[in-house]
Every structure is written in C-alpha cells, then in structure tokens.
Short mmCIF file of C-alpha atoms in Angstrom, two decimals:
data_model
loop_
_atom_site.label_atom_id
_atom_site.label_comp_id
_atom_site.label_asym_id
_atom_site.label_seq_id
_atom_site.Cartn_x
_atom_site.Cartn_y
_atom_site.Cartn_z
CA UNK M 1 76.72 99.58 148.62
CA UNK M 2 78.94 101.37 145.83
CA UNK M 3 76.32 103.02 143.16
CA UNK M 4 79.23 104.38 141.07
CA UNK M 5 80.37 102.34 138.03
CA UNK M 6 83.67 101.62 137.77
CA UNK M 7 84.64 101.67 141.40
CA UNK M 8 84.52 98.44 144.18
CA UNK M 9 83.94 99.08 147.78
CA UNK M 10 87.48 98.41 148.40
CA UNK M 11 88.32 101.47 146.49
CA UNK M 12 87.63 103.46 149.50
CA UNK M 13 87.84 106.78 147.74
CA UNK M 14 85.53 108.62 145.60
CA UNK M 15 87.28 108.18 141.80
CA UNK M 16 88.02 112.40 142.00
CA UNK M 17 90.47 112.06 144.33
CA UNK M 18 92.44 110.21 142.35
CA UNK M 19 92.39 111.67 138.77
CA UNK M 20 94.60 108.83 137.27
CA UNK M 21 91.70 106.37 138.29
CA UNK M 22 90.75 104.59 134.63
CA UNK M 23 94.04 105.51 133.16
CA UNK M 24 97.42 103.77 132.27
CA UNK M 25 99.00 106.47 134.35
CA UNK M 26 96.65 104.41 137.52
CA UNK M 27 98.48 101.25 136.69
CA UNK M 28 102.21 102.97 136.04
CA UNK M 29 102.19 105.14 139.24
CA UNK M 30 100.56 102.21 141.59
CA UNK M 31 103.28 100.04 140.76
CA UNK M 32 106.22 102.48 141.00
CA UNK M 33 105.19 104.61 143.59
CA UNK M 34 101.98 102.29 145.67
CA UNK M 35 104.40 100.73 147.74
CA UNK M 36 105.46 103.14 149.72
CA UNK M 37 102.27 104.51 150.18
CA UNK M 38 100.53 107.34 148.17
CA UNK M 39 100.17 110.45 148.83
CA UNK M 40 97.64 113.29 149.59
CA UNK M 41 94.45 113.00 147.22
CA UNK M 42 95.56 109.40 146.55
CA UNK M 43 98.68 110.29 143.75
CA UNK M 44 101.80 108.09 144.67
CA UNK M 45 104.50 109.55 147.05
CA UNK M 46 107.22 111.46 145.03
CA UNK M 47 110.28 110.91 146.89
CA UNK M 48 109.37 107.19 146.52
CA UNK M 49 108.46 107.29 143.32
CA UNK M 50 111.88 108.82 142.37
CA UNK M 51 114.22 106.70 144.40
CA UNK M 52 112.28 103.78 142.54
CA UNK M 53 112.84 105.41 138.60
CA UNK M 54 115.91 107.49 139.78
CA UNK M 55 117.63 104.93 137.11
CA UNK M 56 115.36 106.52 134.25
CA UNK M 57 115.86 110.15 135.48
CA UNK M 58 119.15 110.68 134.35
CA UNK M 59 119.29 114.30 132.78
CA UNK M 60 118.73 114.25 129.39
CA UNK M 61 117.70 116.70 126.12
CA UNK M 62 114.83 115.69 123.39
CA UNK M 63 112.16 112.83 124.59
CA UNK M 64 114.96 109.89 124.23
CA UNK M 65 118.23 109.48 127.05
CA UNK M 66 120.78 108.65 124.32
CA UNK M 67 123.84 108.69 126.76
CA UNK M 68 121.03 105.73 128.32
CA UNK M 69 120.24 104.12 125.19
CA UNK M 70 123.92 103.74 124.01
CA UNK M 71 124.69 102.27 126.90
CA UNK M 72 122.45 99.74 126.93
CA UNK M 73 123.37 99.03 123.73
CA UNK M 74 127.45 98.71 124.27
CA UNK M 75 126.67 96.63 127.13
CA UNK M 76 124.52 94.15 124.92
CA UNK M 77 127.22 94.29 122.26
CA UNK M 78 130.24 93.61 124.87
CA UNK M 79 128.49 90.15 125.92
CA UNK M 80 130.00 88.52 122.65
CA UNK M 81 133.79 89.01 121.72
CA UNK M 82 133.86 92.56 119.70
CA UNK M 83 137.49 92.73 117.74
CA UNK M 84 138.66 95.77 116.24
CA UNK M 85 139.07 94.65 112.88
CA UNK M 86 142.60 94.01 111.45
CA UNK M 87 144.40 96.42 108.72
CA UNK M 88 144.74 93.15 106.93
CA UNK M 89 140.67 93.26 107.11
CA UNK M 90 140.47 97.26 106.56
CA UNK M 91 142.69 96.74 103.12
CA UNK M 92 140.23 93.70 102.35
CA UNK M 93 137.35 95.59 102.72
CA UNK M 94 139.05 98.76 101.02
CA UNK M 95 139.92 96.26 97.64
CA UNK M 96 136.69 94.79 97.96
CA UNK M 97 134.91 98.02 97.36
CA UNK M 98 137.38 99.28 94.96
CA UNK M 99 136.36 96.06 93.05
CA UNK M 100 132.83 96.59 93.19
CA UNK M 101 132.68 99.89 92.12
CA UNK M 102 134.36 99.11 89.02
CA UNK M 103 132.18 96.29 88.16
CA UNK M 104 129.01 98.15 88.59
CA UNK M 105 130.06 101.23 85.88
CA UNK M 106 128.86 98.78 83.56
CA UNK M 107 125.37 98.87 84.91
CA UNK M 108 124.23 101.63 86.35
CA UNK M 109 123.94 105.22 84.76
CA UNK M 110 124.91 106.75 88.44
CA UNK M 111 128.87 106.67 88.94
CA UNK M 112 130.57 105.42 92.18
CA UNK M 113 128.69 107.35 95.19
CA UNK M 114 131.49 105.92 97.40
CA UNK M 115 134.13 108.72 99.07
CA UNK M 116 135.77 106.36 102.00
CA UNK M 117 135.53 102.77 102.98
CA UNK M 118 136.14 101.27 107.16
CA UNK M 119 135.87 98.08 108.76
CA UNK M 120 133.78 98.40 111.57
CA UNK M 121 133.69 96.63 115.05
CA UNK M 122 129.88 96.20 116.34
CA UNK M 123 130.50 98.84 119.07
CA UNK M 124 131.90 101.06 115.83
CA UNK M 125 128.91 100.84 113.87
CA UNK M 126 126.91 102.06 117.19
CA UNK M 127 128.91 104.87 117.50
CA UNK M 128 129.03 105.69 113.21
CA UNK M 129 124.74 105.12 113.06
CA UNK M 130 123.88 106.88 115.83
CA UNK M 131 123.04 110.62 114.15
CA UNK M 132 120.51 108.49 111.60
CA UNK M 133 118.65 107.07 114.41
CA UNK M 134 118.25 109.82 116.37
CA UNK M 135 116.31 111.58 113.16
CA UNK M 136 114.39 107.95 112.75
CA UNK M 137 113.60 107.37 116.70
CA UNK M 138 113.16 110.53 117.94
CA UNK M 139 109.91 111.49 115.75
CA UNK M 140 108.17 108.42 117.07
CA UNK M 141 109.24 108.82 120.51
CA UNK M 142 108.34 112.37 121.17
CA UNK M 143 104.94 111.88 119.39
CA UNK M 144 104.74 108.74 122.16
CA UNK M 145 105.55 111.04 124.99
CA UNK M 146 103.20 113.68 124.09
CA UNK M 147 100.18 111.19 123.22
CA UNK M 148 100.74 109.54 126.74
CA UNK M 149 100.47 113.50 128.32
CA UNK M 150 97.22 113.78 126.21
CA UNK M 151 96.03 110.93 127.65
CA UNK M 152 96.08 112.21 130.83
CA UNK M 153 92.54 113.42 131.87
CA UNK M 154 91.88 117.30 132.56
CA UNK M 155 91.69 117.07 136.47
CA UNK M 156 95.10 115.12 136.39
CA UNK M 157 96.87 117.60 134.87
CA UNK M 158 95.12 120.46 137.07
CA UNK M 159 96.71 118.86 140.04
CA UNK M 160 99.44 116.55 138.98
CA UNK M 161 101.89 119.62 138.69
CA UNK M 162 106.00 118.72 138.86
CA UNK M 163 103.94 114.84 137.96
CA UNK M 164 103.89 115.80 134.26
CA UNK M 165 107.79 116.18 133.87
CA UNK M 166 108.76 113.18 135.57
CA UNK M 167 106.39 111.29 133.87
CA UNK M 168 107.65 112.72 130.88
CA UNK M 169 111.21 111.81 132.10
CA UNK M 170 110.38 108.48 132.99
CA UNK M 171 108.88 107.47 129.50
CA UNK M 172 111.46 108.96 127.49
CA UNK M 173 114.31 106.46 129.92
CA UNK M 174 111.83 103.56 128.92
CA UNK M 175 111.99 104.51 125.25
CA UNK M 176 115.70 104.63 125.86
CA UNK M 177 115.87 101.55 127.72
CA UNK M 178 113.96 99.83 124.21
CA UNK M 179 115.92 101.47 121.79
CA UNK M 180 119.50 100.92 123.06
CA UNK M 181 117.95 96.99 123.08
CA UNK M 182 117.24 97.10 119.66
CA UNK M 183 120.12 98.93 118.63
CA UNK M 184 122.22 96.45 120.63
CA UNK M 185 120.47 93.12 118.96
CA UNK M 186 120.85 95.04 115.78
CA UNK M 187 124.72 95.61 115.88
CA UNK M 188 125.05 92.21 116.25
CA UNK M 189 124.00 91.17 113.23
CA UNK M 190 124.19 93.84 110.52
CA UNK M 191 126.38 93.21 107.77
CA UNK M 192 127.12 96.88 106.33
CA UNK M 193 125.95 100.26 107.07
CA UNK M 194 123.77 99.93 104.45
CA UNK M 195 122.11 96.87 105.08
CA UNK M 196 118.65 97.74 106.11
CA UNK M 197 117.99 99.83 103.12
CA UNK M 198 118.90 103.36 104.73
CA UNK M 199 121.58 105.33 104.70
CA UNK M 200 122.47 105.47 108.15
CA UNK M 201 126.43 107.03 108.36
CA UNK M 202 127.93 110.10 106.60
CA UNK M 203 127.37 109.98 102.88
CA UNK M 204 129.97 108.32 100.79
CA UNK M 205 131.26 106.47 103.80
CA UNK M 206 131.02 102.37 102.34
CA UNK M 207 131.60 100.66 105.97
CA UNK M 208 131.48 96.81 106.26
CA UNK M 209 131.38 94.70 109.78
CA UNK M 210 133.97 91.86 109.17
CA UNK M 211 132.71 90.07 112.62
CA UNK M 212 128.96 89.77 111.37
CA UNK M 213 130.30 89.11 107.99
CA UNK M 214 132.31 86.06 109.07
CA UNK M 215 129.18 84.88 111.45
CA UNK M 216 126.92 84.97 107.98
CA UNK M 217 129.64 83.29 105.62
CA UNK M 218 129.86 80.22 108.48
CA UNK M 219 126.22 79.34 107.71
CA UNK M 220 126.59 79.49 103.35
CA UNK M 221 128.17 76.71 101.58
CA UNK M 222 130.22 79.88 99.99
CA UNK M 223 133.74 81.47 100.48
CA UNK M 224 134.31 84.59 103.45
CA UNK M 225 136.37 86.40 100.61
CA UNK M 226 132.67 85.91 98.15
CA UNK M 227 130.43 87.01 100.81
CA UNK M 228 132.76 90.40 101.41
CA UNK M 229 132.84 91.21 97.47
CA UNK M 230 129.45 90.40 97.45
CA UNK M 231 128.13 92.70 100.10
CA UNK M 232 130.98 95.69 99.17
CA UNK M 233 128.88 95.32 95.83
CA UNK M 234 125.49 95.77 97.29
CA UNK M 235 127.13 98.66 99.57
CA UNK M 236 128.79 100.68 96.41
CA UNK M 237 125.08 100.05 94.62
CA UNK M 238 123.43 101.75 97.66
CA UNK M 239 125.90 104.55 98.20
CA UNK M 240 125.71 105.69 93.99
CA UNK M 241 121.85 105.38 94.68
CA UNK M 242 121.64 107.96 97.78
CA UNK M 243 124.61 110.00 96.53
CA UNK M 244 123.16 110.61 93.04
CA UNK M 245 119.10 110.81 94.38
CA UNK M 246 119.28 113.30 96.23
CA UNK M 247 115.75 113.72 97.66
CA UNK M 248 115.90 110.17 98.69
CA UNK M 249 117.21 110.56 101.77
CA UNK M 250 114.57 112.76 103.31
CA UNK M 251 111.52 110.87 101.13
CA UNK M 252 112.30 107.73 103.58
CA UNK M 253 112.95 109.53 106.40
CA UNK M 254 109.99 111.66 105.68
CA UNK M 255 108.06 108.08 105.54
CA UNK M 256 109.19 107.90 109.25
CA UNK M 257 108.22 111.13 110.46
CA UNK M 258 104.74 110.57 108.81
CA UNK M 259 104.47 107.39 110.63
CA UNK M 260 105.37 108.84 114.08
CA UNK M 261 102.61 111.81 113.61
CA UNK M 262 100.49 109.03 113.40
CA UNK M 263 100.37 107.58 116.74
CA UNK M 264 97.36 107.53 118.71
CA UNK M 265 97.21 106.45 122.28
CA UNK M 266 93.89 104.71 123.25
CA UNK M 267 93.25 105.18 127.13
CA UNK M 268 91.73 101.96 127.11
CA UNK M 269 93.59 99.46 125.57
CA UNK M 270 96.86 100.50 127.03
CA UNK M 271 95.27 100.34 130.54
CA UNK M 272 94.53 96.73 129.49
CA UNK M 273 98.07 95.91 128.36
CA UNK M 274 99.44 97.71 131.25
CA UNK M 275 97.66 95.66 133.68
CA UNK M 276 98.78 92.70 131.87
CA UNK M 277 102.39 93.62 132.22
CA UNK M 278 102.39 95.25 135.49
CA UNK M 279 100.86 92.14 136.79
CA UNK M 280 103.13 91.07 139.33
CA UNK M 281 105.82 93.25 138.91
CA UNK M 282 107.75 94.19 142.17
CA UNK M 283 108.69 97.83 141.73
CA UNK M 284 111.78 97.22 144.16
CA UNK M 285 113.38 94.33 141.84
CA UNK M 286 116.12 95.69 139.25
CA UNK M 287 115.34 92.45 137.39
CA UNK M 288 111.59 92.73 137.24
CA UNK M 289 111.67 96.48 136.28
CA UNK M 290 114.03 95.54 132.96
CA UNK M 291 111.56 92.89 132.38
CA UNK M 292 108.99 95.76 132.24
CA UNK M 293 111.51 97.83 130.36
CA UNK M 294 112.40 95.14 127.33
CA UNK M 295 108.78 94.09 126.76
CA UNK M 296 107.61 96.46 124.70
CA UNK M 297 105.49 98.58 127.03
CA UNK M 298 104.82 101.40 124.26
CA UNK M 299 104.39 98.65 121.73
CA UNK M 300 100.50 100.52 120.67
CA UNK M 301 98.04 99.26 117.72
CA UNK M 302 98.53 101.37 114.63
CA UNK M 303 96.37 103.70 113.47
CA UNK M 304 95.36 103.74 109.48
CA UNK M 305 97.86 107.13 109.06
CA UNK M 306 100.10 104.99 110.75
CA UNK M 307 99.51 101.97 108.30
CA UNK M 308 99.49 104.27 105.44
CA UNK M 309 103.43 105.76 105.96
CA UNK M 310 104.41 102.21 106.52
CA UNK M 311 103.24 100.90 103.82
CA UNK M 312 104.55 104.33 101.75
CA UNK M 313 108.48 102.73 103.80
CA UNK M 314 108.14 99.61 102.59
CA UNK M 315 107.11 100.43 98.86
CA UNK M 316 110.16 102.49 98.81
CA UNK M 317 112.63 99.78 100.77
CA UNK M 318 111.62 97.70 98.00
CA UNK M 319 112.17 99.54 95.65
CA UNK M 320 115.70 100.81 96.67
CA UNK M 321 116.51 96.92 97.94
CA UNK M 322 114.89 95.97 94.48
CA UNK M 323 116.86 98.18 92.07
CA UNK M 324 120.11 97.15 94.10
CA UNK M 325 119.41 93.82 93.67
CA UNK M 326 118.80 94.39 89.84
CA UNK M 327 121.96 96.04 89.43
CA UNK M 328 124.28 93.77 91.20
CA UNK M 329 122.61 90.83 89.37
CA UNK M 330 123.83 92.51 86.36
CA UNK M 331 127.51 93.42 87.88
CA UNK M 332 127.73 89.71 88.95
CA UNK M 333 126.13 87.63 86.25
CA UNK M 334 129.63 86.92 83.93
CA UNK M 335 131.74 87.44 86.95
CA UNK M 336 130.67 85.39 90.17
CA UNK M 337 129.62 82.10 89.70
CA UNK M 338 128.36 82.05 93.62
CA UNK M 339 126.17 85.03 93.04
CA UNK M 340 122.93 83.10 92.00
CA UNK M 341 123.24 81.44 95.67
CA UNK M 342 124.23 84.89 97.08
CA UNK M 343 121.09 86.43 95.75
CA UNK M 344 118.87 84.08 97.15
CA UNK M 345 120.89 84.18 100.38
CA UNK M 346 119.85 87.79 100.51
CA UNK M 347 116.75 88.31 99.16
CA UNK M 348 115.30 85.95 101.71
CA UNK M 349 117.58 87.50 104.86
CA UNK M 350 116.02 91.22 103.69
CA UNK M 351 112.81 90.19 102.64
CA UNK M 352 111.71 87.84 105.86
CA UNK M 353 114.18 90.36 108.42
CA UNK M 354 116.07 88.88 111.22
CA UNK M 355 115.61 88.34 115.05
CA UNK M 356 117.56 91.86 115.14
CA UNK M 357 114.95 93.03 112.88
CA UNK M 358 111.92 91.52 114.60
CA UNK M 359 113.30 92.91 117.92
CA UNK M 360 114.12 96.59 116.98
CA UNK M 361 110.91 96.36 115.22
CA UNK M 362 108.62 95.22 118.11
CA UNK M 363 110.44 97.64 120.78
CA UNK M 364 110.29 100.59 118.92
CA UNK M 365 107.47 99.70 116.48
CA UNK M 366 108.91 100.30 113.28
CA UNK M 367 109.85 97.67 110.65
CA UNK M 368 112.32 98.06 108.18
CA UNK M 369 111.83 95.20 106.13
CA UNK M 370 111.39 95.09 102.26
CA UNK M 371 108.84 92.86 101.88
CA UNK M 372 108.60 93.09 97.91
CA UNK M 373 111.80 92.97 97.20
CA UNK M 374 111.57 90.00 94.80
CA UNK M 375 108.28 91.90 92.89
CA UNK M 376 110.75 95.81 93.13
CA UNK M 377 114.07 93.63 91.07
CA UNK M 378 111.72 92.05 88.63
CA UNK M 379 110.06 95.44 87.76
CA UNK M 380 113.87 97.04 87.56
CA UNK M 381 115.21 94.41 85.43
CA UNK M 382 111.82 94.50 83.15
CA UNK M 383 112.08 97.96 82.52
CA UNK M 384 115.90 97.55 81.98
CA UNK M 385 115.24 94.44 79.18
CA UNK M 386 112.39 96.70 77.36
CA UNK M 387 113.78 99.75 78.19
CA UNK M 388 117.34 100.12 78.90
CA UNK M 389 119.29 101.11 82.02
CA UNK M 390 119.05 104.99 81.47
CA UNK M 391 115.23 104.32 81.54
CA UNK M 392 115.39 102.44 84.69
CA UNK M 393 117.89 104.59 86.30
CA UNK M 394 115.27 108.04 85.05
CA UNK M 395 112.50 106.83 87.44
CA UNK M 396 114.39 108.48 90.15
CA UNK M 397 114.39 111.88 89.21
CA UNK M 398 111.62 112.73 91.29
CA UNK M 399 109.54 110.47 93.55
CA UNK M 400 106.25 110.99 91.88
CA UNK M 401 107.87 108.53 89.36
CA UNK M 402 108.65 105.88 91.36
CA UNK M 403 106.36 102.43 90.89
CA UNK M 404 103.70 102.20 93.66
CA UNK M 405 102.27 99.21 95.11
CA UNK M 406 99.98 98.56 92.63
CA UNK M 407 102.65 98.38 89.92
CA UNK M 408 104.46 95.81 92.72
CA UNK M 409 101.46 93.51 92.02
CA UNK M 410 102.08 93.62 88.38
CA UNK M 411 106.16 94.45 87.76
CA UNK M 412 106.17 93.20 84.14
CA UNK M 413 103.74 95.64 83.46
CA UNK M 414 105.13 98.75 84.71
CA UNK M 415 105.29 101.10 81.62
CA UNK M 416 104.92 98.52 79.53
CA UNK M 417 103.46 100.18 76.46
CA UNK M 418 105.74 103.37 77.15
CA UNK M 419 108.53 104.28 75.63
CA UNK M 420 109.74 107.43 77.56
CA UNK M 421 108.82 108.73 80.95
CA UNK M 422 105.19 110.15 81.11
CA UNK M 423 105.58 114.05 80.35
CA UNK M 424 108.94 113.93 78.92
CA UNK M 425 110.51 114.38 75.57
CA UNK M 426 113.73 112.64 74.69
CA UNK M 427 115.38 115.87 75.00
CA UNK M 428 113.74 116.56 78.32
CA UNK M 429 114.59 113.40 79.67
CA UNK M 430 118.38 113.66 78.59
CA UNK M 431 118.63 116.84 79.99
CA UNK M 432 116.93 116.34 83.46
CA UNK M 433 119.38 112.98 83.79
CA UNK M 434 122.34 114.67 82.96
CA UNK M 435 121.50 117.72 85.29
CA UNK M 436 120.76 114.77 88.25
CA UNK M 437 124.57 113.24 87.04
CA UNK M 438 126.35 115.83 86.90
CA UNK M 439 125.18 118.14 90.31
CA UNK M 440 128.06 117.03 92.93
CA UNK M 441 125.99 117.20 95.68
CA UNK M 442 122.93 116.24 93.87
CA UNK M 443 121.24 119.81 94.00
#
C-alpha cells in the first residue's frame, strides 16, 4: 500500500528519483523523451530526447531562434500569392503620402515626420519589422525561459546537469515556433507599418502593403485609390507623432518590457494545462508536435504587474490611435467625402483587432489593441475645440502629461477648466514646444 501522497502504486519509484515528479518539466520530458525509455534515476534518455526536438535545437543566440521564427513565418506568408508590388503601385503609394502630408500641415503643430515611402510585399514587411519585434518579443520570452528554469525544483537542477540547456533550447524553438505563427498571420493582414500603433521599421520610413490594402478595399463599399490616401494619411500622422515625440518610442516599448518582468510561472497550473495538451500527443508525429507547438503552450495567467503594464500599453495605444484619428478627421473633413465611412471602418478594425491580432496575441500573450480609441479621439478633439491644436499637440512633451485612464472615462472633461498645461506659463509652454519642434532628432 503507497503511504506517500501524490504517488500511485504504479509509480514504482520513490518521487526522489525522479526530481521532475509534480512539475511541467514531468509532463514535457515524458512525452518527448518516455518513449524510448528513460534513463538512470528515472530522467528521459538524452539521445532520444534530442533526435525527437533535434527540429527545435537549431543553434541559436538570445532565448528566441529567429532564423526559426522567420521561417515559419515566410512559409505561412508563401501559402497565398505574395506580388512584389508594381512601380506603378510604389509611385501610388509615394503620391499618396506626398498628398497626405500636405493635408495634415493644417492640423497638426508637428511637421511631416516622413523621410522615405515603399510598397511592401507581405514577405517585405517581415523582413522591414523584424528589428522592432525582436526588442518587443524577446523581453517576454527570456523572462518565460528563465521562469520555466525557476520552476524547476532544487534536486532537479542538482542532477539535471547538460538537462537545463536543452531545456532552455527547446523552449526558446517553441517560442520561435509561436512567434513566426503570429508574425506570419500578422503579415497577412496588416495594412501599413504603422498599423498596430507602433513604430515598427526605421524612423521616417512611411511603408504601405498594396496586397492587404486591396484585400480590405474589396470588403468597403469605397474606392482602392480612397482606402490608399486614407491609410498614407493615418501613416504620415503616425510617423510626425514618433518623429517629433521623441521619448515615445521607448515609453511603449518600455510598457512591454514592464509587462514581460512580470511573468510568473505557477508550477501548478501549467502542470494542469500541460497535461491537457500533452494528452495524447505522439512525440514521434511531425503533425502532432506542431499541434503542440501552435497551441499556445506558454500561453500563462497574468499576474497583476502583468495587468498593470498592459493596461499602462493600451492607455497609450489609445491615445496615439486616438490623437491620429483626431487629426486625420480634421485633414479629411472638407476634403474626402468617404472619410466619415473610413473612420468608422477603422476605428472598429483597431479597436475590436483582427484574427491576426487575436492570434499573435494568444501565442505570444501580448495584445496590441486600442481598446479606447473612440474615448482617446474624443478627448483630442475636445481639448482641440476648447483649447486649440498647440494645446493638444503640448500634452506630449513629456509623458507625465498624457491623459490616463481615468480621464478615458471622462474625455470631455480632460482639463476642462484649464487654460494652459499644469505648471506652465505661456512663455514656458511656447518655449518647451518650440524646443520639441525644432530638435531634428527630437533630443
């Protein structure tokens, strides 16, 4: 009779001679390494173990295999026709842009931001967004790897030995095997290289994907040529934004960072999820093992620091999707009679996220998604009406001006009785806004 909780009499073994007993690693290393039999002190058998994960061992530097990742990704883009696009669609784009910029000197304080346009193919914008996301993933996938190491208990890691870097290995061709998904389902639907809110190429470079953009113009009772000016407006808006803010950049990306310090691995609710997955998994299948590898396997509860940087993303999304919707409203209002049904179009594509979204979000567990984008425009354009557009443009000298949430749930409000910025003279304010105008780089 077994008088030791946790283990059957068909265990066999007293739970020390297995140190990964109780822990995801039990469930990971049984499934990829079990069938061939394990080895001394119960761990799996190594040379089985890597002829059965030699596919997520490739060398590789930093916790994510990008050579993996982009792979995956190209491959998921080349399963729909990919075009390079035209020069008659580069010199579209190029006027487009040219266009756009003009429009919006009449409404924003911050000048064109915009040093080069490009028409992208899908497989382009892989190759032009990948520096961004490796600052955005790798954060959160290092502080995965080295939660799931500190989830190992003390004994394991006394004995596991050579264990810890292939497990580290392993986990960081998974991560790679989820992000070059996402990445993939993203490509195929992104309109611009601004169009999740971040700045993810080289600054000043306005690029446009004329593929997605003729997919999206096929479902709106509008013309191709009104979509392209349309979104070449909201790209110019973004690219003054970034270019003449310059802290910005890293405030968002900081956001990110903040979120991936966050993680937290509970031992055991992953070892529930992981016996969930690994449930009838057949470690010598290709197919079953990318099943394992799309599903999400690092897909972990958030913990409240994690919950607080997200929500700390989104308010700022919003508010950069928000003032860029303000401002194109204005560039557009006299000019575009579509616009009004363009606006909508886009507020509700941005604000709800698409399946790209929803995927990239729920393999690598980040969301990118201004949810208050309709509460961040009507704060903008309040300001603008009581305040005038080098007030609303002033709020982005430094973040500790920006609106927060709370002002979200009340946008007429924000400032309402003020009549400068808080702590500023006139002169003061004219002279930190034309300082932040005329630095070229922004410093």
């Amino acid at each position: 009779m077994n008088d030791k909780p946790g283990q059957t009499p068909d265990d066999g073994n007293d739970p020390g001679e297995n140190p990964f007993k109780g822990t995801p690693f039990e469930q990971i290393f049984g499934a990829l390494g079990g069938a061939a039999g394990g080895g001394a002190a119960g761990l799996p058998d190594l040379g089985q173990l890597f002829s059965q994960i030699q596919f997520l061992m490739q060398p590789h530097e930093g916790p994510v295999n990008w050579d993996f990742a982009l792979d995956i990704a190209r491959k998921a883009v080349a399963q729909a026709p990919d075009p390079t696009p035209s020069q008659r669609e580069r010199d579209a784009i190029a006027d487009a842009v040219r266009l756009a910029d003009h429009w919006l000197d009449d409404t924003t304080v911050f000048p064109s931001g915009v040093t080069s346009t490009a028409a992208w193919s899908r497989a382009e914008w892989l190759v032009g967004t990948t520096e961004v996301w490796k600052v955005l993933v790798e954060p959160i996938a290092e502080s995965s790897v080295q939660a799931l190491g500190g989830a190992l208990p003390e004994e394991a890691r006394a004995v596991s030995g050579p264990l810890l870097g292939i497990l580290g290995q392993a986990v960081g061709g998974m991560l790679a095997a989820q992000v070059g998904s996402g990445l993939g389902a993203l490509a195929a639907e992104v309109l611009s290289v601004s169009d999740i809110g971040l700045p993810l190429a080289a600054p000043g470079k306005a690029a446009l994907v004329p593929a997605n953009i003729s997919e999206f113009a096929a479902g709106l009772d509008v013309t191709e040529d009104d979509v392209r000016l349309y979104l070449a407006l909201r790209e110019a808006a973004h690219q003054r934004l970034f270019a003449h803010v310059p802290w910005l950049r890293d405030h968002l990306i900081g956001a990110v960072a903040d979120y991936a310090r966050g993680i937290e691995i509970n031992a055991q609710g992953m070892q529930a999820r992981i016996e969930e997955q690994m449930r009838g998994l057949d470690p010598t299948n290709p197919e079953s093992m990318q099943q394992l590898l799309e599903g999400g396997m690092f897909d972990l509860p958030r913990s409240p620091a994690q919950e607080a940087a997200l929500q700390r993303l989104e308010v700022t999304l919003a508010l950069v999707e928000g003032w860029v919707d303000e401002v194109v409203g204005q560039a557009t209002a006299e000019r575009m009679p579509a616009a009004g049904k363009l606006q909508e179009a886009f507020r509700r594509r941005r604000a709800a996220g698409g399946p790209a979204e929803e995927t990239f979000a729920s393999l690598v567990g980040l969301e990118l998604r201004p949810r208050r984008l309709r509460d961040a425009s009507t704060l903008w354009g309040s300001l603008r009406t009581r305040q005038g557009v080098e007030a609303r443009d002033g709020v982005w000298m430094h973040p500790d001006l920006l609106p927060t949430a709370a002002d979200l749930d009340d946008p007429l409000g924000f400032r309402e009785d003020a009549t400068a910025l808080p702590e500023l003279s006139d002169e003061d304010f004219d002279a930190e806004l034309k300082k932040l105008l005329d630095s070229p780089d922004g410093e």
